CSV table of C-alpha atoms and ligand atoms in Angstrom, one decimal:
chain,number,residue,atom,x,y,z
A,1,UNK,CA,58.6,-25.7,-31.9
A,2,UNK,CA,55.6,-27.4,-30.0
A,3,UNK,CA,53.8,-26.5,-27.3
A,4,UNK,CA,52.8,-29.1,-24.8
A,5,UNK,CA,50.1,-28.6,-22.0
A,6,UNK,CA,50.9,-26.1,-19.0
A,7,UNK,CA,52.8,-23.3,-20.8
A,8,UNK,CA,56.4,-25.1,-21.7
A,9,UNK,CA,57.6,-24.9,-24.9
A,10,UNK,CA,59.8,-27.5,-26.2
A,11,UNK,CA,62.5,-27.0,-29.0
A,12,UNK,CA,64.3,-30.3,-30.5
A,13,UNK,CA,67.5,-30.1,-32.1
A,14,UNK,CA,70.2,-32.9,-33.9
A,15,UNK,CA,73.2,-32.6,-34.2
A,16,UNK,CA,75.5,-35.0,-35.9
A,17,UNK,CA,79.5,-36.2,-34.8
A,18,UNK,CA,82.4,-34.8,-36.3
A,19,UNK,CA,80.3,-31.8,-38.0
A,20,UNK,CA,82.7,-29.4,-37.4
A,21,UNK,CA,81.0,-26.9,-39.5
A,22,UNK,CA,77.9,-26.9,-38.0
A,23,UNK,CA,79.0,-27.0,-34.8
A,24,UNK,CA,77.7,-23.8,-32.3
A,25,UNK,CA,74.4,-23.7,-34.5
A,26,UNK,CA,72.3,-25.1,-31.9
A,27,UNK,CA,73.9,-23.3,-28.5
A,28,UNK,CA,73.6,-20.4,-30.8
A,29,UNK,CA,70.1,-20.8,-31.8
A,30,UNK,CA,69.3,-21.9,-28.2
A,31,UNK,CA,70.7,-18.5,-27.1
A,32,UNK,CA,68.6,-16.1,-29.7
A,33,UNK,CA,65.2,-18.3,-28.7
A,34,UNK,CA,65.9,-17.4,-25.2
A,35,UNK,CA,67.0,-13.8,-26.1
A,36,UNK,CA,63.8,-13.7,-28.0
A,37,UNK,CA,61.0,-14.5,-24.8
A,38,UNK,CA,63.3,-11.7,-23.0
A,39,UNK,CA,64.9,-14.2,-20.8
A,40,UNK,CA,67.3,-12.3,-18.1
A,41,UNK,CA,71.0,-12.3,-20.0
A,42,UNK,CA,72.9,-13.6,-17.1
A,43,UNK,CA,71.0,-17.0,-17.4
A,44,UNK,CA,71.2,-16.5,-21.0
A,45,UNK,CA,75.3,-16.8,-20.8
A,46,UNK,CA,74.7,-19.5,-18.5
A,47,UNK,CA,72.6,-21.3,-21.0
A,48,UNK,CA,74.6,-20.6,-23.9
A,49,UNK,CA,78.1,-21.8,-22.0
A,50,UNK,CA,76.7,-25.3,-20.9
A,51,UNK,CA,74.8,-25.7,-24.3
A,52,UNK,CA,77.9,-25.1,-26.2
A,53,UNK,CA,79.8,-27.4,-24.3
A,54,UNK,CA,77.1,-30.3,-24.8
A,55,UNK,CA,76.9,-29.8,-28.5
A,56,UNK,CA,80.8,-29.8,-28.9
A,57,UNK,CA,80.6,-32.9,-26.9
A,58,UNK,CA,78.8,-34.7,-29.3
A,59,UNK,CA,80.7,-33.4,-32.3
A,60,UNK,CA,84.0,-34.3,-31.2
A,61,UNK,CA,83.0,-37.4,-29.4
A,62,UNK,CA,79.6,-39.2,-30.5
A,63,UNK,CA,77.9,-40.7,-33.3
A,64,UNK,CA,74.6,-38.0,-33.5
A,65,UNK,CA,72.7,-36.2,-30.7
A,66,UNK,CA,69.5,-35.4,-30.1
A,67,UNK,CA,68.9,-31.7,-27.9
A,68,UNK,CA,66.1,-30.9,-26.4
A,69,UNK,CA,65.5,-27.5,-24.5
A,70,UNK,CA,62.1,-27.1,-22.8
A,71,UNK,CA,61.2,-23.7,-20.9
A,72,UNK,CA,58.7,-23.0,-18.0
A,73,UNK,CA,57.8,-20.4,-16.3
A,74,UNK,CA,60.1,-21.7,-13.6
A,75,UNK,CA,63.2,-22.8,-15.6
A,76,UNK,CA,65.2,-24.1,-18.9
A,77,UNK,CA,65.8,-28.3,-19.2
A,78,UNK,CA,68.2,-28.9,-21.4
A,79,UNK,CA,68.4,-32.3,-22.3
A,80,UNK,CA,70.9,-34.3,-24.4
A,81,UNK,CA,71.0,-37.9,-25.6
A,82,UNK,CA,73.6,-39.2,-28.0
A,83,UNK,CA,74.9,-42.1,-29.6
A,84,UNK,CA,78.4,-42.7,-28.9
A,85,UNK,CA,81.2,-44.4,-27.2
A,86,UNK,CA,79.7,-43.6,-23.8
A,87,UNK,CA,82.2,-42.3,-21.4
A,88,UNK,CA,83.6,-45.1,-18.9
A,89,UNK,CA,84.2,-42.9,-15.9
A,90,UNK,CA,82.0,-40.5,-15.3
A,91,UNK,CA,84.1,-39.4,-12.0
A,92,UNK,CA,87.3,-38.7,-14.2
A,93,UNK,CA,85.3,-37.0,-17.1
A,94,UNK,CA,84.4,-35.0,-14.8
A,95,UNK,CA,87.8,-33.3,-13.3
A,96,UNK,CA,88.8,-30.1,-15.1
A,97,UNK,CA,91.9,-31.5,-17.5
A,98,UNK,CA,90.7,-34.6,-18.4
A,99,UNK,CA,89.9,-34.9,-21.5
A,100,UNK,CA,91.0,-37.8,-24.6
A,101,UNK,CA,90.7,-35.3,-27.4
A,102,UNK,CA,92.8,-36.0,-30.1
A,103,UNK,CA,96.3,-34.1,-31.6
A,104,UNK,CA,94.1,-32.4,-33.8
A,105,UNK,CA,91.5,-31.4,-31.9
A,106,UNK,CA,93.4,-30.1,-29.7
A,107,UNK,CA,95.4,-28.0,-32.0
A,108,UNK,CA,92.1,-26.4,-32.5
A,109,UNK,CA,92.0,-25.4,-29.0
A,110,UNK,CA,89.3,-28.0,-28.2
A,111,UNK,CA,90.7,-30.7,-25.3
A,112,UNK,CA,91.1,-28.5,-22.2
A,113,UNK,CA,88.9,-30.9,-20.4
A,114,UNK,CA,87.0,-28.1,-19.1
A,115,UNK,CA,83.8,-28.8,-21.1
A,116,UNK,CA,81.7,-31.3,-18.6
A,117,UNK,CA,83.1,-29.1,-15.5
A,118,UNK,CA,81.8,-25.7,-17.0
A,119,UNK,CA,78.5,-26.7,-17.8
A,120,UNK,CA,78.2,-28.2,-14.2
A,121,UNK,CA,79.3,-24.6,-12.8
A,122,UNK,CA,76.9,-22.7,-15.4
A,123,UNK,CA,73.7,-25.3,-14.0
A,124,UNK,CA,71.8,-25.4,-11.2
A,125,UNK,CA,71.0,-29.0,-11.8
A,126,UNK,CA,73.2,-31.4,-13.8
A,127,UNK,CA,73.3,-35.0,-13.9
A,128,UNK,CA,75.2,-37.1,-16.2
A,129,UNK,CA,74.7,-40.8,-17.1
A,130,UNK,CA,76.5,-43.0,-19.9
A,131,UNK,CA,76.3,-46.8,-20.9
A,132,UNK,CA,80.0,-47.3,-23.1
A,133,UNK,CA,79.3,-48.1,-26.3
A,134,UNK,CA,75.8,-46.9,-26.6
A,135,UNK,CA,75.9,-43.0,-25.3
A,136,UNK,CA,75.5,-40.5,-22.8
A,137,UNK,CA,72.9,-38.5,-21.5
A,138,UNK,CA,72.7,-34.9,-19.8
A,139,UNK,CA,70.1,-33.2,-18.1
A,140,UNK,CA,71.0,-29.4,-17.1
A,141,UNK,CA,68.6,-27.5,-15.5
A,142,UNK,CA,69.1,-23.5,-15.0
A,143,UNK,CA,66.4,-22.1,-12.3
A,144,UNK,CA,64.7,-18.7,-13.9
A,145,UNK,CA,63.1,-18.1,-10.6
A,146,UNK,CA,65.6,-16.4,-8.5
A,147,UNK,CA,65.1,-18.2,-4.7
A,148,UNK,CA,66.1,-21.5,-6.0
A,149,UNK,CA,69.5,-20.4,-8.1
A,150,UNK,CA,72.5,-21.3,-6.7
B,1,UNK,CA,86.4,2.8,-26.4
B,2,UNK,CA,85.2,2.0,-29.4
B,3,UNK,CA,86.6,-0.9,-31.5
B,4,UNK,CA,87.4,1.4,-34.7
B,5,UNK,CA,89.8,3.4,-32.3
B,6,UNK,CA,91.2,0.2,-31.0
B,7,UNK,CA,91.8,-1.5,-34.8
B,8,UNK,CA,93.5,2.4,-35.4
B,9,UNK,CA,95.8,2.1,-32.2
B,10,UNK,CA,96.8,-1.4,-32.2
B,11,UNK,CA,97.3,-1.1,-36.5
B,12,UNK,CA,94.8,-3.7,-37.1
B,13,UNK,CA,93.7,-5.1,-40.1
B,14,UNK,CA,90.2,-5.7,-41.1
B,15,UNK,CA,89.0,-8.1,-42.7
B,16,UNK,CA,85.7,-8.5,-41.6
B,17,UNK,CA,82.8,-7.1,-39.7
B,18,UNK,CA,83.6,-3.2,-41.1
B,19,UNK,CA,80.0,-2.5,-40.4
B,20,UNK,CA,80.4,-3.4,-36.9
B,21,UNK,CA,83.6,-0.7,-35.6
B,22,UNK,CA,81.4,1.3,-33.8
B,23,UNK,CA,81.2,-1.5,-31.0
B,24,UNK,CA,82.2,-0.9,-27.6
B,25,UNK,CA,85.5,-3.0,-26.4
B,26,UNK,CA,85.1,-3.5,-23.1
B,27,UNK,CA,88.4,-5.3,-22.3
B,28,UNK,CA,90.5,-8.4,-23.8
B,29,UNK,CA,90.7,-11.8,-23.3
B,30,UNK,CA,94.1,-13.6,-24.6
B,31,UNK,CA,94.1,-17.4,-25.0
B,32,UNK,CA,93.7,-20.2,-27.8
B,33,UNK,CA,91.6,-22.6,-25.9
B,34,UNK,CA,88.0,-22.4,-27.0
B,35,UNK,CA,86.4,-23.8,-23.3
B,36,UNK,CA,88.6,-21.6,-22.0
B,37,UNK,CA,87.5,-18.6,-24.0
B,38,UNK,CA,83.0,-19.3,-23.5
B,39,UNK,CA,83.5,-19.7,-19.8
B,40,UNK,CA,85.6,-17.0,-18.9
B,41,UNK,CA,85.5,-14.0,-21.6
B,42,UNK,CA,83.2,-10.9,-21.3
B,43,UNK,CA,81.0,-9.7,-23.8
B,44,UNK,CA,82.2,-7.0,-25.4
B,45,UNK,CA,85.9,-7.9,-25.2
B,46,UNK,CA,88.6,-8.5,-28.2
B,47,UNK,CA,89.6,-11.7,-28.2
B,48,UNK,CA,93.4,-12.6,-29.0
B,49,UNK,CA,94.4,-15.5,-30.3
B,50,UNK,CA,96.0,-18.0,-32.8
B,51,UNK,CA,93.1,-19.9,-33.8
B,52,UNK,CA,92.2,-19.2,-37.4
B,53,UNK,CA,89.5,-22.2,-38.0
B,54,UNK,CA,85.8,-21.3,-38.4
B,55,UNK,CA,84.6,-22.7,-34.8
B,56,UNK,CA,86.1,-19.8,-33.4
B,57,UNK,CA,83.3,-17.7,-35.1
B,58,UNK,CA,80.5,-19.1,-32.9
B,59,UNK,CA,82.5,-19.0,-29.5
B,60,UNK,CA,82.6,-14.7,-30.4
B,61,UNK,CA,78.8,-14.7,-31.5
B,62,UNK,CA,77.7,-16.8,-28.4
B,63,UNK,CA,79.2,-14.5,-25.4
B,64,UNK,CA,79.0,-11.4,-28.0
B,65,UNK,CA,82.7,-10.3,-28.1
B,66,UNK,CA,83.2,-7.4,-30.4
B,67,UNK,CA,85.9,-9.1,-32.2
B,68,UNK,CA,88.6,-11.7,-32.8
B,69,UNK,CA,91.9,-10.4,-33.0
B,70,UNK,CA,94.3,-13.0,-34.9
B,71,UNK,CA,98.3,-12.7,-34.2
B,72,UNK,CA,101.2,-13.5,-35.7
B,73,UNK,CA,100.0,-12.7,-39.2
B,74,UNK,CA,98.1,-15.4,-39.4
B,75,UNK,CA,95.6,-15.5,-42.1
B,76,UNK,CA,91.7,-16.9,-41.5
B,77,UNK,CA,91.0,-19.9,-43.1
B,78,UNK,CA,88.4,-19.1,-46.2
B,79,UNK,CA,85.1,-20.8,-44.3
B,80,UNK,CA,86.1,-18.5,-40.8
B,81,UNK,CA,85.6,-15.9,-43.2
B,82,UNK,CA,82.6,-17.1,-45.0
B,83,UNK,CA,81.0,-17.3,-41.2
B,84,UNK,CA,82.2,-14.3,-40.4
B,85,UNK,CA,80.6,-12.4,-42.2
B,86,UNK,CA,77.3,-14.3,-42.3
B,87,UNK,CA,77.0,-14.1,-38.6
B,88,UNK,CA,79.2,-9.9,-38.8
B,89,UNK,CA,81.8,-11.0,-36.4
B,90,UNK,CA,85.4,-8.6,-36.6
B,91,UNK,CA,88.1,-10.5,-37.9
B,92,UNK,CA,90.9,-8.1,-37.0
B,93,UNK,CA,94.8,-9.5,-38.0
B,94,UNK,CA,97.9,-7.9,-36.6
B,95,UNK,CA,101.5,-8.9,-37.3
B,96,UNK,CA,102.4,-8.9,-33.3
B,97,UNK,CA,102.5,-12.0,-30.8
B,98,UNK,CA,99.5,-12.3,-28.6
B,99,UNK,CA,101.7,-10.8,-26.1
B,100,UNK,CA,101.7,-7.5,-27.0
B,101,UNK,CA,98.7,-6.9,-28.7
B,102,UNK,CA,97.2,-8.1,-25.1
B,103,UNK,CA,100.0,-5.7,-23.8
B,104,UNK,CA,99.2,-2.4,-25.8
B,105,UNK,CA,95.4,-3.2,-25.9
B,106,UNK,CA,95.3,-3.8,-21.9
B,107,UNK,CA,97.3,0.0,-21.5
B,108,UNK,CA,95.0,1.2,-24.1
B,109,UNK,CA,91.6,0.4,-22.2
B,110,UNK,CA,93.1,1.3,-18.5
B,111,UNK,CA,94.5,4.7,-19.2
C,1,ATP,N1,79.2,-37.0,-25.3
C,1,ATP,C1,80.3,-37.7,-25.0
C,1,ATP,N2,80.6,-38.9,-25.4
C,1,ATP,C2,81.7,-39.6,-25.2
C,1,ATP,N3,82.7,-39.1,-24.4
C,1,ATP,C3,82.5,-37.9,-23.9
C,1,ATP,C4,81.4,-37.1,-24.1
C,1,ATP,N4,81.5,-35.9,-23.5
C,1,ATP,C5,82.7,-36.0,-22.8
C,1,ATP,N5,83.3,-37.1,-23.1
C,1,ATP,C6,84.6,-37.6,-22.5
C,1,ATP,O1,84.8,-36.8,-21.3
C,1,ATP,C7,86.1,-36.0,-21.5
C,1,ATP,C8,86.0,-34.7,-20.8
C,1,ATP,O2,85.0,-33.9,-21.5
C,1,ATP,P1,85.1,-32.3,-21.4
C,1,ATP,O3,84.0,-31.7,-22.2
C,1,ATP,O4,85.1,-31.9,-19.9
C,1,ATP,O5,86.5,-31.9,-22.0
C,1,ATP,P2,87.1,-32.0,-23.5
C,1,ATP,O6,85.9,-32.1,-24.4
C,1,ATP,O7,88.1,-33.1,-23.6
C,1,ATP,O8,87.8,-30.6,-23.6
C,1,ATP,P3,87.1,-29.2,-23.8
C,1,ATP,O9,85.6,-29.4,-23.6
C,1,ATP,O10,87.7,-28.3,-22.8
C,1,ATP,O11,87.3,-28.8,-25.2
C,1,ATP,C9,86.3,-36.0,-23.0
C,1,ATP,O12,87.6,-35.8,-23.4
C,1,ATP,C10,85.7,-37.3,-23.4
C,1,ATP,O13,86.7,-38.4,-23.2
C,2,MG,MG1,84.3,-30.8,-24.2
């Protein structure tokens, strides 16, 4: 953990791609640091189900990850970098049921291609960007102050 | 109602998570698709499915299900267990379909 100036706190995290057994350890560990500050549970769900969904992401689709979640008094950035195949179309990524899992993944019950379109409904910021062949990058932000929720 | 009630009712066995029976079900959630499942279950349901590979240990930890209900007499595999019980999540088996364990658990928690 580190502290930075004006009262965030900043957690990093790594994951790496195709770790199917760790996979869940950091949206896991996300959810108890949150559940430890006493952070309202509603946003803590929220949290958990777009933090999942970025980790799996990375495990099923990238190279390594890098997850950063950062908390201020007036909300939590959660911020993920990987190296990967990038996605080409962000727009078709996007659209529930899209998704280029493979046969085995989704015999696992991974590849509804609801992943990317549930963490945009659980945040009240998300942008996405990708270069293809280098990685992707999310930024999710869930407000903790309650006028600017959504 | 309480999940040792439920694992009694529905003839469930258990093979992990003992220390945990006392938990309150709130309801079910039936499917085998693990987005599916973190976006749209409640905590404190029992969730029903086929899945038997350890990844579906941190999808009941992370929305705090109070169990895993696994059909068919399927069996675990040995690391879903190992996780199991690190992280106490109820691994319950029954030898119905999905269909009606959701059937008999859903008339259970409604009447
Ligand atoms: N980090 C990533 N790197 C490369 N491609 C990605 C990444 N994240 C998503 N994608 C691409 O976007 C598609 C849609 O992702 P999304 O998470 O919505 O669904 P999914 O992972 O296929 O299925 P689900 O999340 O329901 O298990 C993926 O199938 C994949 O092609
Ligand atoms: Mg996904």
């Amino acid at each position: 953990m580190m502290m930075s100036d004006k009262n965030e706190l900043s957690h990093h995290f790594e994951i790496n791609g195709g770790d199917f057994s760790n996979a869940g350890r950091i949206s896991t560990s996300i959810k108890e640091i949150l559940q430890e500050i006493g952070i309202d549970s509603s946003i803590i769900v929220r949290a958990a189900i777009a933090s999942y969904e970025a980790e799996m992401n990375v495990v099923m689709y990238a190279q390594r990850g890098v997850f950063t979640l950062n908390i201020t008094p007036e909300k939590l950035l959660l911020n993920l970098e990987d190296e990967g195949p990038g996605i080409e179309n962000i727009d078709l990524a996007m659209k529930e049921g899209f998704s280029t899992a493979t046969d085995e993944m989704r015999e696992m019950g991974f590849g509804a291609g609801m992943g990317l379109p549930n963490i945009k409904k659980n945040a009240d910021k998300f942008d996405i960007s990708s270069i293809p062949g280098k990685g992707t990058s999310l930024k999710i932000t869930i407000c903790l102050d309650r006028t600017e929720r959504k | 109602m309480k999940l040792a009630e439920t694992v009694e009712k529905l003839n469930l066995k258990v093979v992990t998570g003992e220390e945990n029976l006392g938990a309150e079900v709130t309801g079910g959630y039936t499917s085998d698709l693990l987005s599916d499942v973190i976006a749209n279950s409640k905590e404190g349901n029992l969730w029903i499915t086929l899945q038997t590979h350890q990844n579906i240990i941190a999808v009941a930890k992370l929305k705090d299900l109070s169990g895993i209900i696994i059909v068919n007499n399927r069996q675990p595999d040995e690391d879903t267990l190992q996780k199991a019980k690190e992280e106490n999540v109820p691994i319950l088996i029954s030898e119905e379909m999905a269909y009606e364990v959701s059937g008999k658990l859903y008339e259970l928690i409604s009447s």
